[in-house]
XYZ file of C-alpha atoms in Angstrom:
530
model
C 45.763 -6.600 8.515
C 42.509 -5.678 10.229
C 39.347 -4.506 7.686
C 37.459 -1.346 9.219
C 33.984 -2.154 9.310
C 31.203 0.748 9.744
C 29.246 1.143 12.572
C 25.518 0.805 12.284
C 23.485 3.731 11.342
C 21.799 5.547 14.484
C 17.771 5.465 15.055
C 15.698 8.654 15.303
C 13.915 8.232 18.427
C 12.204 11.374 21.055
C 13.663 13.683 17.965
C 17.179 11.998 18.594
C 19.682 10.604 15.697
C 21.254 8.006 18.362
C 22.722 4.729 18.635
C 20.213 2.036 18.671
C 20.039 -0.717 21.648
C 20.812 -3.563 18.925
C 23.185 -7.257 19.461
C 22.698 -7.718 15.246
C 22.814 -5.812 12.243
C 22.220 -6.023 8.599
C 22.768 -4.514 4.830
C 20.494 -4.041 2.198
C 21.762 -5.340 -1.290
C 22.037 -3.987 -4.609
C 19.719 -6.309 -6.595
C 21.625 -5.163 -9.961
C 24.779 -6.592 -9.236
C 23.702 -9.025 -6.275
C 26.482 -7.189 -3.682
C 25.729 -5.992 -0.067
C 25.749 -1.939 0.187
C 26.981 -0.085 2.881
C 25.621 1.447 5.375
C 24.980 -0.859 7.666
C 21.782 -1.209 9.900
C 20.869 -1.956 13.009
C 18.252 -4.340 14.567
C 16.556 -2.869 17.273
C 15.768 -4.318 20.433
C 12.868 -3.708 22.938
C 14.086 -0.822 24.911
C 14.432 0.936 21.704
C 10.746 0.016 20.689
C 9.751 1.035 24.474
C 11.635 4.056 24.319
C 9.911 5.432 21.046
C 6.823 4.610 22.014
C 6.876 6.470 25.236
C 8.158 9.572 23.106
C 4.871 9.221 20.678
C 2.734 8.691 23.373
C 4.122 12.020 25.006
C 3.951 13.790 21.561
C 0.321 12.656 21.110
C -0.872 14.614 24.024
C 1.152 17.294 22.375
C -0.428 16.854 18.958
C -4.060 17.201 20.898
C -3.646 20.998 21.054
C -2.134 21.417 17.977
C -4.413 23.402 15.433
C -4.328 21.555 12.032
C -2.711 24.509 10.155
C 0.244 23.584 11.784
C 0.656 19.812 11.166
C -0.746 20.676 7.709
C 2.839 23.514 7.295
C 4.369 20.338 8.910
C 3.290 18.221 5.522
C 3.616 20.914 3.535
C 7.266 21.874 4.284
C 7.887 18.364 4.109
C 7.056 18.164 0.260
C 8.700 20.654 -0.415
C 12.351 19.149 1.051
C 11.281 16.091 -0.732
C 11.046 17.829 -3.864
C 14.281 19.671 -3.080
C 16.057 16.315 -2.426
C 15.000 14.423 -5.784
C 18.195 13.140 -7.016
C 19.711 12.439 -3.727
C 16.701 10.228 -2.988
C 16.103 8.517 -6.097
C 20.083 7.614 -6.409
C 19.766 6.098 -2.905
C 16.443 4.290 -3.916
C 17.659 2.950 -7.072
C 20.753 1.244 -5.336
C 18.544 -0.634 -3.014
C 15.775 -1.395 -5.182
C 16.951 -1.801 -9.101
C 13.949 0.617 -9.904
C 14.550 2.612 -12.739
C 15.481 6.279 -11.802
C 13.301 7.284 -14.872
C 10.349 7.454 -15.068
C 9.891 4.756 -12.301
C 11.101 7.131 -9.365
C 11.801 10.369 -10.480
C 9.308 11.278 -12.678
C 5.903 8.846 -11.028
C 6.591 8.076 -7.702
C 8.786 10.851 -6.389
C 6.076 13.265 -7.375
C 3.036 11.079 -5.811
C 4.747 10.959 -3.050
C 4.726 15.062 -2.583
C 1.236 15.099 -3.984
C -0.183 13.140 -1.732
C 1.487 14.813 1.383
C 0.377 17.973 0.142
C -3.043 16.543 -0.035
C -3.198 15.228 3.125
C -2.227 18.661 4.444
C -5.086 20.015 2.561
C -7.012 17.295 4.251
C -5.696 18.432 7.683
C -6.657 22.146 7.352
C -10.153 21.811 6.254
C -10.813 19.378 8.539
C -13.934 17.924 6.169
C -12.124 14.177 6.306
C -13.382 14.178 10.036
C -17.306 14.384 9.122
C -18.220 16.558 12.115
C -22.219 16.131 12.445
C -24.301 18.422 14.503
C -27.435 17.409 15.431
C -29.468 20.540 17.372
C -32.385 18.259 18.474
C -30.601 15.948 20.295
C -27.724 18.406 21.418
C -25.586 15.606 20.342
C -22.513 16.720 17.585
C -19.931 13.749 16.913
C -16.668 14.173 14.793
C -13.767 11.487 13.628
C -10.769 12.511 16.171
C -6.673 11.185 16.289
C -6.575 7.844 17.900
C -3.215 7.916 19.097
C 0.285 6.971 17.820
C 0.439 4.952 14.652
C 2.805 2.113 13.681
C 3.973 2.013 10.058
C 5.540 -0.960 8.539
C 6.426 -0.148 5.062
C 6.409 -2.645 1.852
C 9.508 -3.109 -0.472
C 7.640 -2.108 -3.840
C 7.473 0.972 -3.456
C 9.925 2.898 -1.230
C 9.002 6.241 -1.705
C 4.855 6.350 -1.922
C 4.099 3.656 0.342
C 7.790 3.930 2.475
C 7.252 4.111 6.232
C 8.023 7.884 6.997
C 6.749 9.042 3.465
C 3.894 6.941 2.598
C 0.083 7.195 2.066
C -0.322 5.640 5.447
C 2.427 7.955 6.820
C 0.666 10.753 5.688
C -2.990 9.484 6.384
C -1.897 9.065 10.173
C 0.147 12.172 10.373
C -2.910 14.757 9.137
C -5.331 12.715 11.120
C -3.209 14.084 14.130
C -1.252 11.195 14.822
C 2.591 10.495 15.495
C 4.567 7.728 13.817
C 6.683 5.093 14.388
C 7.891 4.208 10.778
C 9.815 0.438 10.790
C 11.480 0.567 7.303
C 11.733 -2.213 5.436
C 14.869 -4.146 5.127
C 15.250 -3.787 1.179
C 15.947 0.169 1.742
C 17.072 1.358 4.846
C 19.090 4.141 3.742
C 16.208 5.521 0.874
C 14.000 5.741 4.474
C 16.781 7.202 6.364
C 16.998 9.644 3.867
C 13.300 10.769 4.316
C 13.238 10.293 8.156
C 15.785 12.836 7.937
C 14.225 15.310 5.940
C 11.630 14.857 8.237
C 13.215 15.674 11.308
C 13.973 19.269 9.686
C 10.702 19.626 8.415
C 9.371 18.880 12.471
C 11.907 21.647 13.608
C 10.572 24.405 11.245
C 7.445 23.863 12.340
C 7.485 23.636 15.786
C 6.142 19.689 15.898
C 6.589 17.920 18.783
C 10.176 16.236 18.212
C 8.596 12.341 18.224
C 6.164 13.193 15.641
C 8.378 10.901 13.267
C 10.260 8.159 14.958
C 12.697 5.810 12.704
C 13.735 2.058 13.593
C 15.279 -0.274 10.991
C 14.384 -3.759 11.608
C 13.238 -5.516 15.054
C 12.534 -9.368 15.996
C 9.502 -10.721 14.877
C 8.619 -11.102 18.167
C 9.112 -7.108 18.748
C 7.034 -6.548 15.797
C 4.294 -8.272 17.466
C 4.829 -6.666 20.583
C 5.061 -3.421 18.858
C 1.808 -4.151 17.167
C 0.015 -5.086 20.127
C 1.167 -2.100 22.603
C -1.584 -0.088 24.630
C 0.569 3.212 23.515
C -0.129 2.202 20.077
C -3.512 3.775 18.595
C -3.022 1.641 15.170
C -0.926 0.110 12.699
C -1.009 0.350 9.215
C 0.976 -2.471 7.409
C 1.827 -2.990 3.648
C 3.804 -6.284 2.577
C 3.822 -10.423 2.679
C 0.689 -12.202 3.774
C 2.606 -14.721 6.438
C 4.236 -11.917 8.787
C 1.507 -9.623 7.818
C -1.241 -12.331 9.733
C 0.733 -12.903 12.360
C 1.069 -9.004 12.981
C -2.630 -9.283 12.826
C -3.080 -11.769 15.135
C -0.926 -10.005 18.016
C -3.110 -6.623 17.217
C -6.377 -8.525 17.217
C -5.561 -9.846 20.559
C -4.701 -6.878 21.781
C -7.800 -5.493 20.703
C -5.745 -2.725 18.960
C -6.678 -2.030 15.179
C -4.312 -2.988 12.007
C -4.824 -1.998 8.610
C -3.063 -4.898 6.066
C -2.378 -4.623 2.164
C -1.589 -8.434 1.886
C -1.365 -10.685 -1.829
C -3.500 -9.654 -4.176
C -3.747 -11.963 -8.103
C -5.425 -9.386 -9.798
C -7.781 -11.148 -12.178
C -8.571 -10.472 -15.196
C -11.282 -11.464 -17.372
C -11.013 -10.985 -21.456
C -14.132 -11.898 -23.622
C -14.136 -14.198 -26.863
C -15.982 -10.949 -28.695
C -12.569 -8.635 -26.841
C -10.415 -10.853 -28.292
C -11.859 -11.351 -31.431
C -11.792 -7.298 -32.118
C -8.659 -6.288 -30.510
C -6.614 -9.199 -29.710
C -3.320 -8.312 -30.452
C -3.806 -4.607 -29.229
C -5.416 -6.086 -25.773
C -1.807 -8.707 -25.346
C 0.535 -5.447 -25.396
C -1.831 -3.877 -22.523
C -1.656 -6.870 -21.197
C 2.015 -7.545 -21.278
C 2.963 -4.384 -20.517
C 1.085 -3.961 -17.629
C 2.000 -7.481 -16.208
C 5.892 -6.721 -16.806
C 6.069 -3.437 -15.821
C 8.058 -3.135 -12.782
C 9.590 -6.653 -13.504
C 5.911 -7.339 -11.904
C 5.834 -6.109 -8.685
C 3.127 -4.299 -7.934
C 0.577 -5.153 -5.865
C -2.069 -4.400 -8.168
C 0.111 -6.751 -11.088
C -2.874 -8.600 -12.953
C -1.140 -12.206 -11.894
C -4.490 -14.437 -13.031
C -6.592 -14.329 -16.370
C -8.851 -16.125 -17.734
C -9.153 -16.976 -21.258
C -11.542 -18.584 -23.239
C -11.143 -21.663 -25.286
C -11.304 -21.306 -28.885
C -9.184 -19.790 -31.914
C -9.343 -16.379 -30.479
C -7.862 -17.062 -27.002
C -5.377 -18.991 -28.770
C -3.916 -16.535 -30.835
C -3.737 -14.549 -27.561
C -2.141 -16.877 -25.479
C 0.149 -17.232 -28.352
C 0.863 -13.522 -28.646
C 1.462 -13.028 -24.834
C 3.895 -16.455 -24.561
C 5.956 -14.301 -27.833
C 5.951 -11.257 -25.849
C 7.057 -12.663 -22.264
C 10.145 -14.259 -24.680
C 11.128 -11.331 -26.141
C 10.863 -8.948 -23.230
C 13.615 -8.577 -20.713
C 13.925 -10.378 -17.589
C 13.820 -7.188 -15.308
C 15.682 -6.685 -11.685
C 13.575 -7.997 -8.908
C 13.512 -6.109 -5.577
C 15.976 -8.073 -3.599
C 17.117 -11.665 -3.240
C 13.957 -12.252 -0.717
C 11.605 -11.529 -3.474
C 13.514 -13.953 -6.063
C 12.914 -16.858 -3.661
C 9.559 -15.979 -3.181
C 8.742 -15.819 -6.609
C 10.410 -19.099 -7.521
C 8.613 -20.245 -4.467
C 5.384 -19.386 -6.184
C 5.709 -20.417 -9.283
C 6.717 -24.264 -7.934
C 3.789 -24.079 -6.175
C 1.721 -23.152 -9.087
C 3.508 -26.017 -11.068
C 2.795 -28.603 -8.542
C -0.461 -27.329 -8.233
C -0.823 -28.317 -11.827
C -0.362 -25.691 -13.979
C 2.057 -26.311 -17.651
C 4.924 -23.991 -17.992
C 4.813 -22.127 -21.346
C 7.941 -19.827 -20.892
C 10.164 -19.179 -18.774
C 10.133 -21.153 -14.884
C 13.869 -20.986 -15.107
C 16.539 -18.564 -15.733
C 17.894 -17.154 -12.829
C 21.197 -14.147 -13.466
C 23.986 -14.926 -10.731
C 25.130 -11.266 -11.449
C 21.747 -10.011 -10.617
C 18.590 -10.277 -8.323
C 16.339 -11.679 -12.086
C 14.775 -14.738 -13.687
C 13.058 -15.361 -16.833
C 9.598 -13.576 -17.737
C 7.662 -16.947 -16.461
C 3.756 -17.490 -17.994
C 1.748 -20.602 -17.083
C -1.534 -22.131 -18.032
C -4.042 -24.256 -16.816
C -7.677 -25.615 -17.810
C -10.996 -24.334 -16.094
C -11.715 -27.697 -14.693
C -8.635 -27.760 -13.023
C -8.861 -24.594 -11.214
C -11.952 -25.859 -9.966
C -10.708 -28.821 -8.416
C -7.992 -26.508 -6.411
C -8.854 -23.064 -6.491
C -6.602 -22.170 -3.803
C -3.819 -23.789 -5.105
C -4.259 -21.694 -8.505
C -4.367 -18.382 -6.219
C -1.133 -18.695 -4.989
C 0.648 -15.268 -5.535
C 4.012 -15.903 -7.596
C 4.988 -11.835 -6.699
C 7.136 -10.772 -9.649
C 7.435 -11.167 -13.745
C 4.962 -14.547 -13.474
C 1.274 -15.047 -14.513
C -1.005 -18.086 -14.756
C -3.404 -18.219 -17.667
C -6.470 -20.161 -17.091
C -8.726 -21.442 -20.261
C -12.458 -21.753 -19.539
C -15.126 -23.735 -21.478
C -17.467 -20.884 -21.595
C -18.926 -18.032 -19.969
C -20.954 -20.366 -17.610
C -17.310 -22.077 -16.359
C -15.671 -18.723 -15.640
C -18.222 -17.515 -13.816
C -17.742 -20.544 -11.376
C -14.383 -19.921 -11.174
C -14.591 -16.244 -10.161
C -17.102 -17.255 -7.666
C -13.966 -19.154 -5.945
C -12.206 -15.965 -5.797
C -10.236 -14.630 -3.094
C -10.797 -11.448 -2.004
C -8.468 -9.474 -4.306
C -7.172 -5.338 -4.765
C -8.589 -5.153 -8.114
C -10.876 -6.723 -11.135
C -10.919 -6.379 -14.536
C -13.463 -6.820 -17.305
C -12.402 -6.942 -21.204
C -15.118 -6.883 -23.429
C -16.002 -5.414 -27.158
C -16.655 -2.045 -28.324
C -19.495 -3.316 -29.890
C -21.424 -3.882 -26.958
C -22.255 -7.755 -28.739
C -21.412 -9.658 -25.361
C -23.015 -6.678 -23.003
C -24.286 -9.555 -21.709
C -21.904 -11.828 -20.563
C -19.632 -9.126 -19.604
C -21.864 -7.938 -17.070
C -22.008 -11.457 -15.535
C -18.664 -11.515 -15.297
C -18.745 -8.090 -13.258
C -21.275 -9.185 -11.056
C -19.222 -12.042 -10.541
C -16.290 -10.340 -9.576
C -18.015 -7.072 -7.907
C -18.248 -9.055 -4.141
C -14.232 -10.325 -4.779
C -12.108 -6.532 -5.568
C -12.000 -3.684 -4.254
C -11.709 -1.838 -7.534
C -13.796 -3.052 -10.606
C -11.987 -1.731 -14.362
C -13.497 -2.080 -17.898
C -11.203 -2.319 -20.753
C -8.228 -0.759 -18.724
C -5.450 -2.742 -17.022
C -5.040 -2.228 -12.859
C -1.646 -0.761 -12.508
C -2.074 2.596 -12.485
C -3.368 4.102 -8.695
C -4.554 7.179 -9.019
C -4.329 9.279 -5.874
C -8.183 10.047 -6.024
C -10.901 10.852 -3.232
C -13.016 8.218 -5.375
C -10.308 5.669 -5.536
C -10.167 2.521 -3.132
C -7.050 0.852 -2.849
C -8.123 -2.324 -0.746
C -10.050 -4.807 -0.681
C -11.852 -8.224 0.451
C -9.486 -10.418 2.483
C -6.801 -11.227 1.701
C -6.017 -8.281 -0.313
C -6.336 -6.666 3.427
C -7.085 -7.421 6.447
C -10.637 -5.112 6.463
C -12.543 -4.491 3.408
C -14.508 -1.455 4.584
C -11.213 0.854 3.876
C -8.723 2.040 1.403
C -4.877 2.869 1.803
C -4.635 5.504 -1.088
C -7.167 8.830 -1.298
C -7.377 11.055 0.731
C -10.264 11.477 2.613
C -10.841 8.097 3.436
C -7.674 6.405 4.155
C -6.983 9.199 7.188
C -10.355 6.984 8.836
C -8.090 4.346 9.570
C -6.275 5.998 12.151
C -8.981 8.419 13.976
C -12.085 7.289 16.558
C -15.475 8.939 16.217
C -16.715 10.370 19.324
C -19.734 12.354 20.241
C -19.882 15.291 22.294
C -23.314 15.024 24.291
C -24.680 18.394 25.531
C -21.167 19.682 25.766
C -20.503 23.612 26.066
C -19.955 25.516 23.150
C -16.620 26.850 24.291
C -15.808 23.094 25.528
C -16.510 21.732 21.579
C -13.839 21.374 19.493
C -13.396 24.128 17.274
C -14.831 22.428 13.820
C -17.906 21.722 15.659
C -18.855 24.711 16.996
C -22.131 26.895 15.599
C -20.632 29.127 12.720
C -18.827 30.955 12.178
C -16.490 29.125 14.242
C -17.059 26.052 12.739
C -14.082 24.927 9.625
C -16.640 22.540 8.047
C -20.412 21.012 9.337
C -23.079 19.229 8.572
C -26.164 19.538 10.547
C -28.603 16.750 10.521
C -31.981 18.199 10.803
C -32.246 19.646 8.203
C -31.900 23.440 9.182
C -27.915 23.780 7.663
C -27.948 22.165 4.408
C -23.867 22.999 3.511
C -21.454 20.943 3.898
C -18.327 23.050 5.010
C -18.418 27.020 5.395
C -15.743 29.213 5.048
């Protein structure tokens, strides 16, 4: 008796739902119950990278003469289908991913994710993100412009917000003026589908070149590289592991061709003896909670603290050790991430550091292990900083125990670069201090500094920077959430040198043509008019 097995699902390439070019497929798996799920996927070869990128080179040139109202309707209309899709989307991303439909994904994500389209369309029709500058002495006016078709690769943490066809850097390239190639990733093919399809429609309604949005699955590594590395391709933005994400780098970098990288990222966080003293038990449920939530995968998790010696610290080492017991092992992402995080945690162990809970416990029926926490002395970390860093991605943390303020301060002066920093201190104001030591400490080493407030919450902000030192990213200068500075990535400033009025673009024209300005000698002192 033969078994019927389903053919792969098709690409979306030139504005085409067609049968990829693949020798090899693949399934994502349902990391509750540990089972393959159909559909099945298909892994791309090079003519189907070639293809697509011929198609967003042509829609590129097409995008050039768009106005920005119309790839702003473009985001726009695509929020809106997004919003009209909820359930269908969150069911699909749920299977894939073991996220919980609520709030997780339905009531946080889902709605970031329309948010933050519908601010990058607001982005897109102001056209203030560019920073056009006029200066009248020189005759010289420069503005930020598209740079040409972006790659997306998009992480496994978060499948709608950060997905490859719906994500901050989706959006960032696509009101910039830029067309996409998303490659989604392999834990949730059919969650991206989903989007890529929506859109496709969204593209149609608004008269969008048909390549704006381009959909492959999964390539070689080799591919990737290529992709990466293409002269068609303006820029890639990448979110995911450090190993493939360097290696991406290194093809780009090559190339000459630019690549913006959310790598591993520990997260540290600093508590004082005075913060513990006050509030300890109320600071180890922030603490927990934050660590835990999302079985511990998110990139901002706070993986690394530091504790001081002394009766205080104890009774908060002792409180979070209780708590990582008691809690619930949650469902990790996918069996890649469960052998990456028992990867990291043996590392940390032969590294040095004592298991206090957990290190063990992995469910056959599902993609989980036991809520691990780990310790280690100051002097230790000092001998192998590097070692200590090691990112154990999931429901892990290492605690370290410092001497005093003087020893800590060493150790966050062996930091690697990181997404975020945090400083606990007292209400009080006693150990101002010593708490500001610890933030100049850490300023050079995040790319977001907190007081008092655990990092897991991203606001979608103008203010906020969501990046970091190396190797939280690959370039510290920019940030993959807020809008306007994450659609810098993916544009090139150029300067228009004695140029024609009627030969300007449009936003840098004298008013009242111009959308926004800002004029440099003084003379205009606004910075957009209407």
């Amino acid at each position: 008796m033969s078994i019927a097995v389903s053919s792969p699902q098709p690409v979306l390439i030139a504005g085409k739902w067609r049968p990829a070019s693949s020798a090899s497929d693949f399934a994502a798996t349902d990391p509750n119950h540990n089972t393959p799920l159909e559909p099945r996927f298909p892994v791309s070869q090079w003519s189907d990278v070639d293809e697509a990128l011929d198609a967003a080179a042509a829609a590129f040139e097409e995008m050039r003469k768009l106005p920005p109202e119309q790839i702003a309707k473009f985001l726009e209309d695509y929020a809106d289908r997004i919003d009209a899709n909820k359930d269908a989307l969150v069911d699909a991303a749920f299977a894939e991913t073991g996220l919980a439909k609520s709030p997780r994904l339905a009531d946080v994500e889902l709605p970031r994710t329309s948010n933050q389209l519908r601010a990058a369309a607001a982005a897109a029709r102001s056209g203030d993100w560019s920073l056009p500058t006029i200066d009248t002495t020189t005759g010289i006016r420069s503005v930020y412009r598209p740079l040409g078709p972006v790659a997306v690769f998009g992480p496994n943490n978060f499948p709608f917000a950060f997905g490859s066809v719906s994500g901050g850097d989706f959006a960032a390239a696509i009101a910039a003026g830029n067309p996409v190639i998303g490659k989604a990733n392999s834990s949730h093919p059919e969650t991206t589908r989903r989007f890529a399809e929506l859109a496709a429609q969204s593209i149609e309604a608004t008269g969008l070149p048909p390549a704006t949005v381009q959909l492959l699955y999964r390539t070689s590594h080799a591919d990737g590289e290529r992709l990466v590395a293409d002269p068609r391709i303006g820029a890639t933005g990448y979110t995911g592991g450090r190993a493939p994400g360097l290696k991406l780098k290194a093809a780009a970098d090559a190339a000459g061709k630019p690549i913006y990288l959310e790598l591993s990222s520990v997260n540290p966080v600093v508590f004082t003896e005075a913060s513990l003293r006050e509030r300890g038990d109320e600071i180890a449920g922030e603490y927990v909670t934050s660590v835990l939530m999302g079985t511990g995968q998110f990139c901002t998790n706070p993986g690394l603290v530091f504790v001081p010696d002394g009766q205080a610290g104890d009774s908060f080492v002792a409180a979070i050790q209780t708590k990582f017991a008691d809690a619930p092992a949650g469902t990790l992402l996918s069996p890649g991430v469960l052998k990456g995080l028992k990867s990291g945690i043996q590392t940390l162990v032969d590294t040095g550091a004592k298991c206090l809970v957990g290190g063990d416990g992995e469910q056959s029926d599902r993609c989980a292990m036991a809520n691990t926490l780990l310790t280690v002395d100051g002097e230790a970390f000092l001998r192998d900083p590097e070692g200590f860093q090691s990112e154990a991605f999931g429901n892990a943390a290492l605690v370290v125990r410092t001497k005093n303020a003087e020893q800590t301060c060493r150790c966050l002066s062996l930091l690697e670069g990181n997404l975020t920093g945090c400083v606990y201190s007292s209400k009080s104001g006693d150990d101002d201090l010593e708490a500001r030591e610890f933030m100049f400490a850490l300023e050079p080493r995040v790319g977001r500094l907190l007081n008092d407030k655990m990092p897991t919450g991203v606001a979608v902000s103008a203010a906020m920077n969501h990046g970091g030192p190396y190797p939280a990213t690959g370039h510290p200068g920019f940030t993959a959430v807020g809008v306007p500075g994450s659609l810098l990535r993916f544009a090139k400033l150029t300067s228009f040198d004695n140029v024609r009025q009627d030969r300007l673009p449009e936003i840098l024209r004298d008013p009242p043509h111009a959308a926004a300005w800002r004029r440099i000698d003084g003379a205009w002192s606004q910075a957009a008019v209407g």
